[in-house]
């Protein structure tokens, strides 16, 4: 997602956030530890929407059971998401909304530091708020997407990810990926990058896969590093299945994503 368009996010990375791509982000922890959500509001779940001020940037946000927030952004094309970036970090929920003060936007290199603050809307399951850096901010609104075939509350089915995939990374590299029945993953890119790992259903029982990737040497995007993250797999209206994978290193100083349809 480059949340702002080069002028508006990059100041384009956030495509509407009005942030500057030159802003550096460092390592750090996982953000807010995550204050337990009030019984009046649980942020856990999936949200869809757009960054205000950008007609081209779609925002898909996922809040996990442990408060970790993952948000993918990019353009919609024939029902699928063409990912251009993602941001990730810890969040905390209150009776009226959600807050995250140490997000990292991996649509830029190095990743930018973002803060998110959102309040619950009048309609159930909706959030409206602001994404901000020291350079600027942009508003966003998200909520249930009735047109989406993804269901967070469903159980992740290993069969959805098993088999062969052709994925494209944020860097534009095409990768051949194979996921075995036991969740083991092997992959190679056209650049010569080889890596392996696992893609396993999340222990929470929700429709999310936990991912561990072990990259080989350069030209891999994260050479000789181990990265962790999530994967989502869901059917599209045309009968095909989309797979999206997003990972970052232990210090959150680098990350990458890949997506594809079969």
Tab-separated table of C-alpha atoms in Angstrom:
chain	number	residue	atom	x	y	z
A	1	UNK	CA	0.000	0.000	0.000
A	2	UNK	CA	2.068	2.991	-0.275
A	3	UNK	CA	-0.255	4.708	1.965
A	4	UNK	CA	0.209	8.094	0.533
A	5	UNK	CA	0.818	8.761	-3.144
A	6	UNK	CA	4.279	10.059	-3.719
A	7	UNK	CA	3.006	13.470	-3.183
A	8	UNK	CA	0.393	12.583	-0.703
A	9	UNK	CA	2.132	9.604	0.784
A	10	UNK	CA	5.011	9.242	-0.311
A	11	UNK	CA	2.993	11.141	0.741
A	12	UNK	CA	1.581	8.201	-1.315
A	13	UNK	CA	2.683	5.233	0.503
A	14	UNK	CA	-0.264	5.709	2.694
A	15	UNK	CA	-2.025	7.021	-0.335
A	16	UNK	CA	-3.867	9.576	1.443
A	17	UNK	CA	-2.080	9.698	4.712
A	18	UNK	CA	-0.083	12.595	3.496
A	19	UNK	CA	3.048	11.012	4.873
A	20	UNK	CA	6.550	11.373	3.502
A	21	UNK	CA	8.308	8.284	2.235
A	22	UNK	CA	11.626	9.712	3.254
A	23	UNK	CA	10.682	9.508	6.901
A	24	UNK	CA	12.693	6.764	8.529
A	25	UNK	CA	11.430	4.107	10.876
A	26	UNK	CA	13.632	2.111	13.127
A	27	UNK	CA	13.390	-1.150	14.938
A	28	UNK	CA	11.504	-1.578	18.109
A	29	UNK	CA	9.071	-3.718	19.944
A	30	UNK	CA	5.632	-4.825	18.947
A	31	UNK	CA	3.936	-1.541	19.814
A	32	UNK	CA	1.340	-1.255	22.554
A	33	UNK	CA	1.141	-4.440	24.536
A	34	UNK	CA	-2.601	-4.277	24.072
A	35	UNK	CA	-4.864	-3.341	26.935
A	36	UNK	CA	-7.651	-5.911	27.238
A	37	UNK	CA	-10.641	-4.727	25.254
A	38	UNK	CA	-13.678	-3.594	27.155
A	39	UNK	CA	-16.699	-5.847	27.071
A	40	UNK	CA	-18.439	-2.969	25.332
A	41	UNK	CA	-16.165	-3.119	22.305
A	42	UNK	CA	-13.892	-5.769	20.871
A	43	UNK	CA	-11.719	-4.609	17.994
A	44	UNK	CA	-10.910	-8.166	16.922
A	45	UNK	CA	-11.994	-8.934	13.386
A	46	UNK	CA	-11.643	-7.816	9.787
A	47	UNK	CA	-12.457	-4.381	8.341
A	48	UNK	CA	-12.538	-2.999	4.816
A	49	UNK	CA	-12.588	0.547	3.484
A	50	UNK	CA	-10.498	3.280	1.928
A	51	UNK	CA	-8.129	6.024	2.933
A	52	UNK	CA	-10.042	9.254	2.516
A	53	UNK	CA	-8.718	11.475	-0.238
A	54	UNK	CA	-7.634	8.528	-2.339
A	55	UNK	CA	-10.033	6.971	-4.835
A	56	UNK	CA	-7.579	4.237	-5.773
A	57	UNK	CA	-6.376	2.935	-2.411
A	58	UNK	CA	-8.236	0.092	-0.751
A	59	UNK	CA	-7.604	-0.653	2.924
A	60	UNK	CA	-8.119	-4.070	4.510
A	61	UNK	CA	-7.446	-4.154	8.246
A	62	UNK	CA	-7.244	-7.184	10.520
A	63	UNK	CA	-7.102	-7.083	14.329
A	64	UNK	CA	-6.099	-10.413	15.864
A	65	UNK	CA	-7.076	-11.945	19.195
A	66	UNK	CA	-3.841	-10.673	20.810
A	67	UNK	CA	-4.386	-7.080	19.627
A	68	UNK	CA	-1.876	-7.276	16.782
A	69	UNK	CA	-3.028	-5.164	13.851
A	70	UNK	CA	-2.229	-5.975	10.219
A	71	UNK	CA	-3.477	-3.723	7.422
A	72	UNK	CA	-2.958	-4.317	3.713
A	73	UNK	CA	-3.400	-1.576	1.181
A	74	UNK	CA	-3.449	-1.434	-2.603
A	75	UNK	CA	-5.807	-1.382	-5.553
A	76	UNK	CA	-8.804	-3.583	-6.212
A	77	UNK	CA	-8.880	-5.294	-9.615
A	78	UNK	CA	-11.612	-7.749	-10.616
A	79	UNK	CA	-12.360	-8.504	-6.985
A	80	UNK	CA	-8.753	-9.129	-5.930
A	81	UNK	CA	-6.386	-6.911	-3.988
A	82	UNK	CA	-3.150	-5.865	-5.704
A	83	UNK	CA	-1.083	-5.215	-2.588
A	84	UNK	CA	1.308	-2.265	-2.601
A	85	UNK	CA	2.139	-2.278	1.128
A	86	UNK	CA	1.058	-3.098	4.657
A	87	UNK	CA	1.380	-1.732	8.158
A	88	UNK	CA	1.596	-3.700	11.390
A	89	UNK	CA	1.885	-3.263	15.132
A	90	UNK	CA	0.218	-3.706	18.501
A	91	UNK	CA	-3.073	-2.035	19.336
A	92	UNK	CA	-5.262	-1.481	22.359
A	93	UNK	CA	-9.049	-1.218	22.494
A	94	UNK	CA	-11.244	0.849	24.798
A	95	UNK	CA	-14.964	1.297	25.212
A	96	UNK	CA	-15.033	3.715	22.297
A	97	UNK	CA	-12.407	2.635	19.768
A	98	UNK	CA	-8.877	1.497	19.066
A	99	UNK	CA	-5.425	3.017	19.341
A	100	UNK	CA	-1.959	2.031	18.063
A	101	UNK	CA	1.103	4.189	18.695
A	102	UNK	CA	3.917	2.148	17.146
A	103	UNK	CA	2.808	0.850	13.765
A	104	UNK	CA	5.318	0.296	10.962
A	105	UNK	CA	4.436	0.863	7.315
A	106	UNK	CA	6.326	-1.692	5.231
A	107	UNK	CA	5.294	-0.057	1.964
A	108	UNK	CA	8.429	2.071	2.324
A	109	UNK	CA	12.085	1.301	3.011
A	110	UNK	CA	12.984	1.811	5.742
A	111	UNK	CA	9.506	1.348	7.212
A	112	UNK	CA	7.727	4.470	8.411
A	113	UNK	CA	6.394	4.880	11.948
A	114	UNK	CA	2.627	5.421	12.113
A	115	UNK	CA	0.118	6.166	14.841
A	116	UNK	CA	-3.518	5.145	14.522
A	117	UNK	CA	-6.496	6.398	16.468
A	118	UNK	CA	-10.071	5.425	15.597
A	119	UNK	CA	-13.495	5.602	17.191
A	120	UNK	CA	-16.423	3.281	16.724
A	121	UNK	CA	-19.035	4.518	14.280
A	122	UNK	CA	-22.793	4.647	14.557
A	123	UNK	CA	-23.092	1.464	12.482
A	124	UNK	CA	-22.006	-1.821	14.037
A	125	UNK	CA	-18.447	-2.906	13.272
A	126	UNK	CA	-17.324	0.435	11.830
A	127	UNK	CA	-14.296	2.549	12.734
A	128	UNK	CA	-13.314	6.051	11.675
A	129	UNK	CA	-10.047	7.690	12.563
A	130	UNK	CA	-6.637	8.979	11.611
A	131	UNK	CA	-3.278	7.589	10.545
A	132	UNK	CA	-0.456	9.983	11.346
A	133	UNK	CA	3.289	10.594	11.318
A	134	UNK	CA	5.271	13.670	12.292
A	135	UNK	CA	4.915	14.830	8.689
A	136	UNK	CA	1.139	14.684	8.355
A	137	UNK	CA	-2.015	12.652	8.705
A	138	UNK	CA	-4.927	11.216	6.774
A	139	UNK	CA	-8.371	10.067	7.811
A	140	UNK	CA	-9.823	6.648	7.072
A	141	UNK	CA	-13.047	4.757	7.591
A	142	UNK	CA	-13.538	0.996	7.629
A	143	UNK	CA	-16.293	-1.451	8.390
A	144	UNK	CA	-17.849	-4.723	7.296
A	145	UNK	CA	-17.554	-5.394	3.577
A	146	UNK	CA	-20.685	-7.229	2.390
A	147	UNK	CA	-19.081	-7.911	-0.987
A	148	UNK	CA	-16.072	-9.722	0.519
A	149	UNK	CA	-15.943	-13.505	0.571
A	150	UNK	CA	-13.439	-13.536	3.455
A	151	UNK	CA	-14.904	-14.580	6.826
A	152	UNK	CA	-12.672	-14.006	9.844
A	153	UNK	CA	-14.784	-16.146	12.187
A	154	UNK	CA	-14.477	-19.225	9.974
A	155	UNK	CA	-11.722	-21.768	10.642
A	156	UNK	CA	-8.628	-21.574	8.445
A	157	UNK	CA	-8.626	-24.575	6.096
A	158	UNK	CA	-5.162	-25.938	5.187
A	159	UNK	CA	-6.500	-27.045	1.793
A	160	UNK	CA	-6.952	-23.369	0.887
A	161	UNK	CA	-3.165	-22.799	0.860
A	162	UNK	CA	-1.803	-26.227	-0.052
A	163	UNK	CA	-0.370	-26.749	-3.504
A	164	UNK	CA	1.428	-24.498	-5.975
A	165	UNK	CA	1.187	-20.716	-6.234
A	166	UNK	CA	2.689	-17.970	-8.350
A	167	UNK	CA	3.032	-14.894	-6.125
A	168	UNK	CA	4.226	-11.351	-6.754
A	169	UNK	CA	6.125	-9.476	-4.034
A	170	UNK	CA	6.050	-5.792	-3.125
A	171	UNK	CA	9.351	-5.520	-4.978
A	172	UNK	CA	7.721	-6.890	-8.145
A	173	UNK	CA	9.477	-10.254	-8.117
A	174	UNK	CA	7.563	-13.344	-9.260
A	175	UNK	CA	7.926	-16.336	-6.937
A	176	UNK	CA	7.026	-19.997	-7.340
A	177	UNK	CA	5.692	-21.236	-3.996
A	178	UNK	CA	4.633	-24.711	-2.908
A	179	UNK	CA	2.836	-25.494	0.359
A	180	UNK	CA	2.785	-29.157	1.419
A	181	UNK	CA	-0.021	-30.920	3.286
A	182	UNK	CA	1.889	-30.503	6.577
A	183	UNK	CA	2.203	-26.741	6.061
A	184	UNK	CA	5.847	-26.752	5.005
A	185	UNK	CA	6.622	-24.117	2.370
A	186	UNK	CA	9.350	-23.979	-0.250
A	187	UNK	CA	9.824	-21.158	-2.744
A	188	UNK	CA	12.125	-19.681	-5.348
A	189	UNK	CA	12.076	-16.341	-7.138
A	190	UNK	CA	13.097	-15.346	-10.629
A	191	UNK	CA	15.931	-13.326	-9.073
A	192	UNK	CA	17.425	-16.473	-7.557
A	193	UNK	CA	16.094	-15.957	-4.031
A	194	UNK	CA	15.204	-19.256	-2.354
A	195	UNK	CA	13.434	-19.603	0.974
A	196	UNK	CA	11.413	-22.020	3.078
A	197	UNK	CA	9.109	-21.971	6.066
A	198	UNK	CA	5.685	-22.946	7.370
A	199	UNK	CA	2.088	-21.815	6.847
A	200	UNK	CA	-0.152	-23.149	9.623
A	201	UNK	CA	-3.695	-22.344	10.837
A	202	UNK	CA	-3.692	-19.888	13.727
A	203	UNK	CA	-4.273	-21.515	17.143
A	204	UNK	CA	-7.174	-19.143	17.826
A	205	UNK	CA	-9.267	-21.089	15.327
A	206	UNK	CA	-9.933	-17.979	13.257
A	207	UNK	CA	-9.461	-17.732	9.493
A	208	UNK	CA	-5.796	-16.687	9.605
A	209	UNK	CA	-2.564	-18.593	8.967
A	210	UNK	CA	0.617	-18.001	10.975
A	211	UNK	CA	3.680	-17.798	8.731
A	212	UNK	CA	7.400	-18.311	9.361
A	213	UNK	CA	9.793	-17.723	6.451
A	214	UNK	CA	13.535	-18.408	6.408
A	215	UNK	CA	15.194	-16.513	3.587
A	216	UNK	CA	18.368	-17.430	1.774
A	217	UNK	CA	21.168	-14.973	0.929
A	218	UNK	CA	20.868	-11.955	-1.352
A	219	UNK	CA	19.127	-11.218	-3.643
A	220	UNK	CA	16.351	-12.108	-1.174
A	221	UNK	CA	14.491	-9.071	0.192
A	222	UNK	CA	15.417	-10.154	3.752
A	223	UNK	CA	18.740	-11.966	3.135
A	224	UNK	CA	19.602	-14.720	5.629
A	225	UNK	CA	16.808	-13.605	7.943
A	226	UNK	CA	13.795	-15.279	9.544
A	227	UNK	CA	10.532	-13.380	9.234
A	228	UNK	CA	7.134	-13.989	10.801
A	229	UNK	CA	3.661	-12.852	9.871
A	230	UNK	CA	0.299	-13.934	8.575
A	231	UNK	CA	-1.370	-15.283	5.461
A	232	UNK	CA	-4.962	-14.981	4.299
A	233	UNK	CA	-6.569	-17.227	1.686
A	234	UNK	CA	-10.113	-16.706	0.463
A	235	UNK	CA	-12.280	-17.471	-2.571
A	236	UNK	CA	-13.132	-14.800	-5.122
A	237	UNK	CA	-16.448	-14.424	-6.903
A	238	UNK	CA	-14.965	-15.819	-10.124
A	239	UNK	CA	-14.155	-19.148	-8.442
A	240	UNK	CA	-10.421	-18.563	-7.999
A	241	UNK	CA	-8.625	-18.162	-4.654
A	242	UNK	CA	-6.475	-15.255	-3.515
A	243	UNK	CA	-3.486	-15.738	-1.217
A	244	UNK	CA	-1.823	-12.813	0.574
A	245	UNK	CA	1.269	-13.206	2.778
A	246	UNK	CA	2.820	-10.424	4.903
A	247	UNK	CA	5.919	-10.831	7.095
A	248	UNK	CA	8.548	-8.748	8.891
A	249	UNK	CA	11.830	-9.411	10.673
A	250	UNK	CA	12.202	-9.637	14.456
A	251	UNK	CA	13.112	-5.965	14.865
A	252	UNK	CA	10.467	-4.739	12.424
A	253	UNK	CA	13.173	-2.976	10.428
A	254	UNK	CA	12.212	-4.713	7.181
A	255	UNK	CA	9.261	-6.586	5.786
A	256	UNK	CA	7.683	-7.806	2.602
A	257	UNK	CA	4.412	-9.126	1.255
A	258	UNK	CA	3.389	-11.320	-1.646
A	259	UNK	CA	0.065	-11.989	-3.300
A	260	UNK	CA	-1.401	-14.118	-6.039
A	261	UNK	CA	-4.476	-15.877	-7.397
A	262	UNK	CA	-4.958	-19.415	-8.680
